[in-house]
Amino acid sequence: MIFGFGIRKKTVKELRKNRGYTAAELAQRLKINGSEILRVDDLQLKDVEEPLYSMILPILRGDDDDKIPW
């Protein structure tokens, strides 16, 4: 999945498990309440409402991995 094709059809839970995040860890990275993540956990990424979608997409896509100083 080089460009993230098909990422919108997967559930938030599946994507966050693939990245190795628990709901609490993801909520902490986004600086939101953990219940917000649990509320959208079973939704497909394309069905998440816009303010949360734009915050969660770069993390679940792995954009922040490029910023790790090796």
MMTF fields as JSON, N, C-alpha, C and O atoms, coordinates in Angstrom:
{
  "mmtfVersion": "1.0.0",
  "mmtfProducer": "UNKNOWN",
  "numBonds": 279,
  "numAtoms": 280,
  "numGroups": 70,
  "numChains": 1,
  "numModels": 1,
  "chainsPerModel": [1],
  "groupsPerChain": [70],
  "chainIdList": ["A"],
  "bondAtomList": [4, 2, 8, 6, 12, 10, 16, 14, 20, 18, 24, 22, 28, 26, 32, 30, 36, 34, 40, 38, 44, 42, 48, 46, 52, 50, 56, 54, 60, 58, 64, 62, 68, 66, 72, 70, 76, 74, 80, 78, 84, 82, 88, 86, 92, 90, 96, 94, 100, 98, 104, 102, 108, 106, 112, 110, 116, 114, 120, 118, 124, 122, 128, 126, 132, 130, 136, 134, 140, 138, 144, 142, 148, 146, 152, 150, 156, 154, 160, 158, 164, 162, 168, 166, 172, 170, 176, 174, 180, 178, 184, 182, 188, 186, 192, 190, 196, 194, 200, 198, 204, 202, 208, 206, 212, 210, 216, 214, 220, 218, 224, 222, 228, 226, 232, 230, 236, 234, 240, 238, 244, 242, 248, 246, 252, 250, 256, 254, 260, 258, 264, 262, 268, 266, 272, 270, 276, 274],
  "bondOrderList": [1, 1, 1, 1, 1, 1, 1, 1, 1, 1, 1, 1, 1, 1, 1, 1, 1, 1, 1, 1, 1, 1, 1, 1, 1, 1, 1, 1, 1, 1, 1, 1, 1, 1, 1, 1, 1, 1, 1, 1, 1, 1, 1, 1, 1, 1, 1, 1, 1, 1, 1, 1, 1, 1, 1, 1, 1, 1, 1, 1, 1, 1, 1, 1, 1, 1, 1, 1, 1],
  "groupList": [{"groupName": "MET", "atomNameList": ["N", "CA", "C", "O"], "elementList": ["N", "C", "C", "O"], "formalChargeList": [0, 0, 0, 0], "bondAtomList": [1, 0, 2, 1, 3, 2], "bondOrderList": [1, 1, 2], "singleLetterCode": "M", "chemCompType": "L-PEPTIDE LINKING"}, {"groupName": "ILE", "atomNameList": ["N", "CA", "C", "O"], "elementList": ["N", "C", "C", "O"], "formalChargeList": [0, 0, 0, 0], "bondAtomList": [1, 0, 2, 1, 3, 2], "bondOrderList": [1, 1, 2], "singleLetterCode": "I", "chemCompType": "L-PEPTIDE LINKING"}, {"groupName": "PHE", "atomNameList": ["N", "CA", "C", "O"], "elementList": ["N", "C", "C", "O"], "formalChargeList": [0, 0, 0, 0], "bondAtomList": [1, 0, 2, 1, 3, 2], "bondOrderList": [1, 1, 2], "singleLetterCode": "F", "chemCompType": "L-PEPTIDE LINKING"}, {"groupName": "GLY", "atomNameList": ["N", "CA", "C", "O"], "elementList": ["N", "C", "C", "O"], "formalChargeList": [0, 0, 0, 0], "bondAtomList": [1, 0, 2, 1, 3, 2], "bondOrderList": [1, 1, 2], "singleLetterCode": "G", "chemCompType": "PEPTIDE LINKING"}, {"groupName": "ARG", "atomNameList": ["N", "CA", "C", "O"], "elementList": ["N", "C", "C", "O"], "formalChargeList": [0, 0, 0, 0], "bondAtomList": [1, 0, 2, 1, 3, 2], "bondOrderList": [1, 1, 2], "singleLetterCode": "R", "chemCompType": "L-PEPTIDE LINKING"}, {"groupName": "LYS", "atomNameList": ["N", "CA", "C", "O"], "elementList": ["N", "C", "C", "O"], "formalChargeList": [0, 0, 0, 0], "bondAtomList": [1, 0, 2, 1, 3, 2], "bondOrderList": [1, 1, 2], "singleLetterCode": "K", "chemCompType": "L-PEPTIDE LINKING"}, {"groupName": "THR", "atomNameList": ["N", "CA", "C", "O"], "elementList": ["N", "C", "C", "O"], "formalChargeList": [0, 0, 0, 0], "bondAtomList": [1, 0, 2, 1, 3, 2], "bondOrderList": [1, 1, 2], "singleLetterCode": "T", "chemCompType": "L-PEPTIDE LINKING"}, {"groupName": "VAL", "atomNameList": ["N", "CA", "C", "O"], "elementList": ["N", "C", "C", "O"], "formalChargeList": [0, 0, 0, 0], "bondAtomList": [1, 0, 2, 1, 3, 2], "bondOrderList": [1, 1, 2], "singleLetterCode": "V", "chemCompType": "L-PEPTIDE LINKING"}, {"groupName": "GLU", "atomNameList": ["N", "CA", "C", "O"], "elementList": ["N", "C", "C", "O"], "formalChargeList": [0, 0, 0, 0], "bondAtomList": [1, 0, 2, 1, 3, 2], "bondOrderList": [1, 1, 2], "singleLetterCode": "E", "chemCompType": "L-PEPTIDE LINKING"}, {"groupName": "LEU", "atomNameList": ["N", "CA", "C", "O"], "elementList": ["N", "C", "C", "O"], "formalChargeList": [0, 0, 0, 0], "bondAtomList": [1, 0, 2, 1, 3, 2], "bondOrderList": [1, 1, 2], "singleLetterCode": "L", "chemCompType": "L-PEPTIDE LINKING"}, {"groupName": "ASN", "atomNameList": ["N", "CA", "C", "O"], "elementList": ["N", "C", "C", "O"], "formalChargeList": [0, 0, 0, 0], "bondAtomList": [1, 0, 2, 1, 3, 2], "bondOrderList": [1, 1, 2], "singleLetterCode": "N", "chemCompType": "L-PEPTIDE LINKING"}, {"groupName": "TYR", "atomNameList": ["N", "CA", "C", "O"], "elementList": ["N", "C", "C", "O"], "formalChargeList": [0, 0, 0, 0], "bondAtomList": [1, 0, 2, 1, 3, 2], "bondOrderList": [1, 1, 2], "singleLetterCode": "Y", "chemCompType": "L-PEPTIDE LINKING"}, {"groupName": "ALA", "atomNameList": ["N", "CA", "C", "O"], "elementList": ["N", "C", "C", "O"], "formalChargeList": [0, 0, 0, 0], "bondAtomList": [1, 0, 2, 1, 3, 2], "bondOrderList": [1, 1, 2], "singleLetterCode": "A", "chemCompType": "L-PEPTIDE LINKING"}, {"groupName": "GLN", "atomNameList": ["N", "CA", "C", "O"], "elementList": ["N", "C", "C", "O"], "formalChargeList": [0, 0, 0, 0], "bondAtomList": [1, 0, 2, 1, 3, 2], "bondOrderList": [1, 1, 2], "singleLetterCode": "Q", "chemCompType": "L-PEPTIDE LINKING"}, {"groupName": "SER", "atomNameList": ["N", "CA", "C", "O"], "elementList": ["N", "C", "C", "O"], "formalChargeList": [0, 0, 0, 0], "bondAtomList": [1, 0, 2, 1, 3, 2], "bondOrderList": [1, 1, 2], "singleLetterCode": "S", "chemCompType": "L-PEPTIDE LINKING"}, {"groupName": "ASP", "atomNameList": ["N", "CA", "C", "O"], "elementList": ["N", "C", "C", "O"], "formalChargeList": [0, 0, 0, 0], "bondAtomList": [1, 0, 2, 1, 3, 2], "bondOrderList": [1, 1, 2], "singleLetterCode": "D", "chemCompType": "L-PEPTIDE LINKING"}, {"groupName": "PRO", "atomNameList": ["N", "CA", "C", "O"], "elementList": ["N", "C", "C", "O"], "formalChargeList": [0, 0, 0, 0], "bondAtomList": [1, 0, 2, 1, 3, 2], "bondOrderList": [1, 1, 2], "singleLetterCode": "P", "chemCompType": "L-PEPTIDE LINKING"}, {"groupName": "TRP", "atomNameList": ["N", "CA", "C", "O"], "elementList": ["N", "C", "C", "O"], "formalChargeList": [0, 0, 0, 0], "bondAtomList": [1, 0, 2, 1, 3, 2], "bondOrderList": [1, 1, 2], "singleLetterCode": "W", "chemCompType": "L-PEPTIDE LINKING"}],
  "groupTypeList": [0, 1, 2, 3, 2, 3, 1, 4, 5, 5, 6, 7, 5, 8, 9, 4, 5, 10, 4, 3, 11, 6, 12, 12, 8, 9, 12, 13, 4, 9, 5, 1, 10, 3, 14, 8, 1, 9, 4, 7, 15, 15, 9, 13, 9, 5, 15, 7, 8, 8, 16, 9, 11, 14, 0, 1, 9, 16, 1, 9, 4, 3, 15, 15, 15, 15, 5, 1, 16, 17],
  "groupIdList": [1, 2, 3, 4, 5, 6, 7, 8, 9, 10, 11, 12, 13, 14, 15, 16, 17, 18, 19, 20, 21, 22, 23, 24, 25, 26, 27, 28, 29, 30, 31, 32, 33, 34, 35, 36, 37, 38, 39, 40, 41, 42, 43, 44, 45, 46, 47, 48, 49, 50, 51, 52, 53, 54, 55, 56, 57, 58, 59, 60, 61, 62, 63, 64, 65, 66, 67, 68, 69, 70],
  "secStructList": [7, 7, 1, 7, 6, 6, 4, 4, 4, 1, 5, 2, 2, 2, 2, 2, 2, 2, 2, 6, 7, 7, 2, 2, 2, 2, 2, 2, 2, 2, 6, 1, 7, 2, 2, 2, 2, 2, 2, 2, 6, 6, 1, 5, 4, 4, 4, 1, 7, 2, 2, 2, 2, 2, 2, 2, 2, 2, 2, 2, 2, 6, 4, 4, 4, 4, 4, 7, 7, 7],
  "xCoordList": [0.848, 0.0, 0.895, 1.047, 1.466, 2.465, 1.845, 2.43, 0.674, 0.06, -1.195, -1.878, -1.508, -2.668, -3.964, -5.038, -3.886, -5.105, -5.888, -5.317, -7.164, -8.01, -8.001, -8.657, -7.29, -7.211, -8.547, -8.885, -9.307, -10.582, -11.645, -12.629, -11.472, -12.462, -12.244, -13.099, -11.119, -10.829, -11.386, -11.579, -11.645, -12.172, -11.047, -9.87, -11.433, -10.472, -9.748, -8.542, -10.476, -9.869, -8.794, -7.712, -9.1, -8.137, -6.88, -5.766, -7.057, -5.915, -5.066, -3.837, -5.717, -4.928, -4.222, -3.128, -4.816, -4.148, -2.941, -1.906, -3.069, -1.948, -0.787, 0.37, -1.071, -0.027, 0.489, 1.517, -0.208, 0.25, -0.22, 0.397, -1.292, -1.816, -3.023, -3.852, -3.116, -4.369, -5.229, -4.759, -6.49, -7.384, -6.892, -6.964, -6.394, -5.907, -4.657, -4.517, -3.747, -2.53, -2.846, -2.267, -3.775, -4.16, -4.839, -4.586, -5.687, -6.356, -5.341, -5.482, -4.328, -3.304, -2.502, -2.166, -2.192, -1.464, -2.284, -1.743, -3.612, -4.493, -4.939, -5.558, -4.612, -5.017, -6.534, -7.06, -7.237, -8.689, -9.046, -8.173, -10.312, -10.796, -10.801, -11.107, -10.465, -10.424, -11.762, -11.828, -12.834, -14.162, -14.481, -15.28, -13.862, -14.062, -13.514, -14.131, -12.363, -11.776, -12.642, -12.91, -13.074, -13.91, -15.249, -15.828, -15.742, -17.019, -16.918, -17.879, -15.775, -15.618, -14.819, -14.495, -14.5, -13.642, -14.204, -13.445, -15.505, -16.098, -16.549, -17.102, -16.321, -16.668, -15.53, -14.359, -15.905, -14.868, -14.307, -15.003, -13.068, -12.408, -13.148, -13.186, -13.737, -14.456, -15.731, -16.258, -16.246, -17.479, -17.251, -18.214, -15.993, -15.677, -15.91, -15.543, -16.525, -16.827, -15.542, -14.479, -15.654, -14.496, -13.482, -12.295, -13.818, -12.701, -11.823, -10.6, -12.438, -11.682, -10.963, -9.849, -11.596, -10.996, -9.671, -8.689, -9.639, -8.407, -7.318, -6.135, -7.699, -6.696, -6.15, -4.963, -7.006, -6.641, -5.952, -5.149, -6.257, -5.721, -4.191, -3.632, -3.478, -2.011, -1.359, -0.335, -1.947, -1.363, -1.584, -0.669, -2.805, -3.09, -2.434, -2.209, -2.13, -1.445, 0.058, 0.738, 0.584, 1.998, 2.851, 4.051, 2.259, 3.019, 4.088, 5.127, 3.846, 4.8, 6.026, 7.001, 6.01, 7.173, 8.349, 9.501, 8.073, 9.138, 9.949, 11.045, 9.424, 10.08, 10.981, 11.551, 11.129, 11.983, 13.451, 13.841, 14.258, 15.674, 16.493, 16.837, 16.796, 17.572, 19.007, 19.862],
  "yCoordList": [-1.172, 0.0, 1.237, 1.908, 1.517, 2.565, 3.961, 4.852, 4.166, 5.489, 5.536, 6.56, 4.449, 4.436, 4.125, 4.482, 3.465, 3.104, 2.095, 1.119, 2.31, 1.402, 1.645, 0.909, 2.638, 2.897, 3.421, 3.201, 4.099, 4.665, 3.6, 3.855, 2.403, 1.342, 0.487, -0.329, 0.663, -0.113, 0.596, 1.812, -0.179, 0.43, 1.117, 0.798, 2.054, 2.788, 1.816, 1.941, 0.851, -0.119, -0.944, -1.168, -1.388, -2.185, -1.376, -1.89, -0.12, 0.726, 1.049, 1.061, 1.312, 1.649, 0.419, 0.542, -0.761, -1.996, -2.279, -2.743, -2.003, -2.186, -1.266, -1.644, -0.063, 0.879, 0.58, 1.127, -0.289, -0.665, 0.264, 0.309, 1.003, 1.924, 1.327, 0.661, 1.569, 1.316, 2.561, 3.593, 2.45, 3.605, 4.757, 5.919, 4.432, 5.472, 6.15, 7.367, 5.382, 5.964, 6.881, 7.959, 6.434, 7.254, 8.541, 9.612, 8.437, 9.621, 10.581, 11.798, 10.037, 10.883, 11.605, 12.778, 10.928, 11.577, 12.678, 13.69, 12.475, 13.459, 14.541, 15.53, 14.339, 15.263, 15.411, 16.52, 14.26, 14.232, 13.179, 12.453, 13.088, 12.116, 10.716, 10.569, 9.702, 8.329, 7.809, 6.916, 8.355, 7.893, 8.287, 7.623, 9.36, 9.752, 8.678, 8.372, 8.112, 7.062, 5.805, 5.177, 5.447, 4.257, 4.419, 3.435, 5.639, 5.897, 5.635, 5.165, 5.932, 5.765, 4.516, 4.309, 3.69, 2.527, 1.554, 0.993, 1.347, 0.364, 0.966, 0.26, 2.263, 2.908, 2.771, 2.68, 2.758, 2.838, 4.253, 5.195, 4.396, 5.7, 6.754, 7.922, 6.351, 7.315, 7.82, 8.853, 7.119, 7.513, 8.376, 8.826, 8.617, 9.456, 10.909, 11.33, 11.68, 13.081, 13.888, 13.49, 15.005, 15.742, 16.243, 16.003, 16.897, 17.394, 16.263, 16.395, 15.159, 14.022, 13.294, 12.803, 13.225, 12.541, 13.177, 12.474, 14.498, 15.172, 15.078, 15.196, 14.868, 14.704, 13.275, 13.068, 12.3, 10.899, 10.302, 9.378, 10.82, 10.247, 10.231, 9.183, 11.328, 11.279, 10.285, 9.683, 10.116, 9.186, 7.744, 6.925, 7.428, 6.059, 5.723, 4.552, 6.729, 6.509, 6.355, 5.796, 6.856, 6.706, 7.848, 7.677, 9.01, 10.162, 10.598, 11.123, 10.388, 10.833, 9.931, 10.296, 8.774, 7.884, 8.477, 8.14, 9.345, 9.955, 10.959, 11.339, 11.39, 12.421, 11.836, 12.587, 10.511, 9.884, 10.061, 9.637, 10.661, 10.857, 9.59, 9.298, 8.858, 7.627, 7.982, 7.106],
  "zCoordList": [0.0, 0.0, 0.0, 1.02, -1.125, -1.222, -1.136, -0.52, -1.741, -1.726, -0.872, -0.835, -0.188, 0.679, -0.038, 0.447, -1.186, -1.895, -1.073, -0.586, -0.913, -0.159, 1.335, 2.072, 1.806, 3.239, 3.748, 4.911, 2.916, 3.344, 3.562, 4.256, 2.983, 3.128, 4.372, 4.719, 5.04, 6.243, 7.464, 7.458, 8.518, 9.739, 10.502, 10.333, 11.335, 12.145, 13.065, 13.28, 13.607, 14.518, 13.807, 14.351, 12.598, 11.832, 11.513, 11.614, 11.13, 10.79, 12.007, 11.926, 13.135, 14.323, 14.877, 15.428, 14.747, 15.17, 14.268, 14.747, 12.973, 12.044, 12.385, 12.2, 12.881, 13.281, 14.678, 15.078, 15.444, 16.773, 17.878, 18.942, 17.655, 18.652, 19.364, 18.745, 20.662, 21.368, 21.194, 20.718, 21.584, 21.455, 22.332, 21.933, 23.523, 24.429, 23.874, 23.989, 23.275, 22.703, 21.525, 21.385, 20.682, 19.535, 19.997, 19.446, 20.993, 21.528, 22.143, 22.023, 22.795, 23.396, 22.315, 22.481, 21.218, 20.114, 19.475, 19.03, 19.43, 18.813, 19.788, 19.396, 21.078, 22.143, 22.212, 22.311, 22.156, 22.311, 23.338, 23.815, 23.682, 24.648, 24.019, 22.836, 24.802, 24.302, 23.847, 23.002, 24.396, 23.994, 22.549, 21.889, 22.057, 20.661, 19.717, 18.696, 20.059, 19.227, 19.288, 18.264, 20.488, 20.639, 19.93, 19.47, 19.838, 19.168, 17.662, 17.053, 17.063, 15.614, 15.258, 14.089, 16.235, 16.016, 14.983, 14.193, 14.976, 14.063, 12.738, 11.896, 12.545, 11.281, 10.283, 10.654, 9.001, 7.987, 8.015, 8.392, 7.621, 7.697, 6.884, 7.27, 5.76, 4.93, 5.588, 5.176, 6.605, 7.276, 8.509, 9.13, 8.877, 10.033, 9.646, 8.549, 10.551, 10.243, 10.083, 10.56, 9.418, 8.905, 9.936, 9.713, 11.013, 11.844, 12.368, 12.413, 12.761, 13.271, 12.14, 12.323, 10.971, 9.82, 9.428, 9.193, 9.356, 8.928, 9.988, 9.667, 11.249, 12.302, 12.336, 12.591, 12.083, 12.271, 11.039, 11.169, 9.855, 8.618, 8.549, 8.223, 8.834, 8.72, 9.686, 9.362, 10.86, 11.826, 11.394, 11.467, 10.941, 10.527, 9.195, 8.89, 8.411, 7.136, 7.322, 6.462, 8.456, 8.73, 8.245, 8.031, 8.066, 7.582, 8.572, 8.171, 9.849, 10.86, 10.944, 11.601, 10.306, 10.306, 9.536, 9.81, 8.59, 7.797, 8.601, 8.191, 9.739, 10.54, 11.611, 12.404, 11.661, 12.668, 12.279, 11.192, 13.114, 12.771, 13.028, 14.173, 12.002, 12.177, 12.159, 12.289]
}
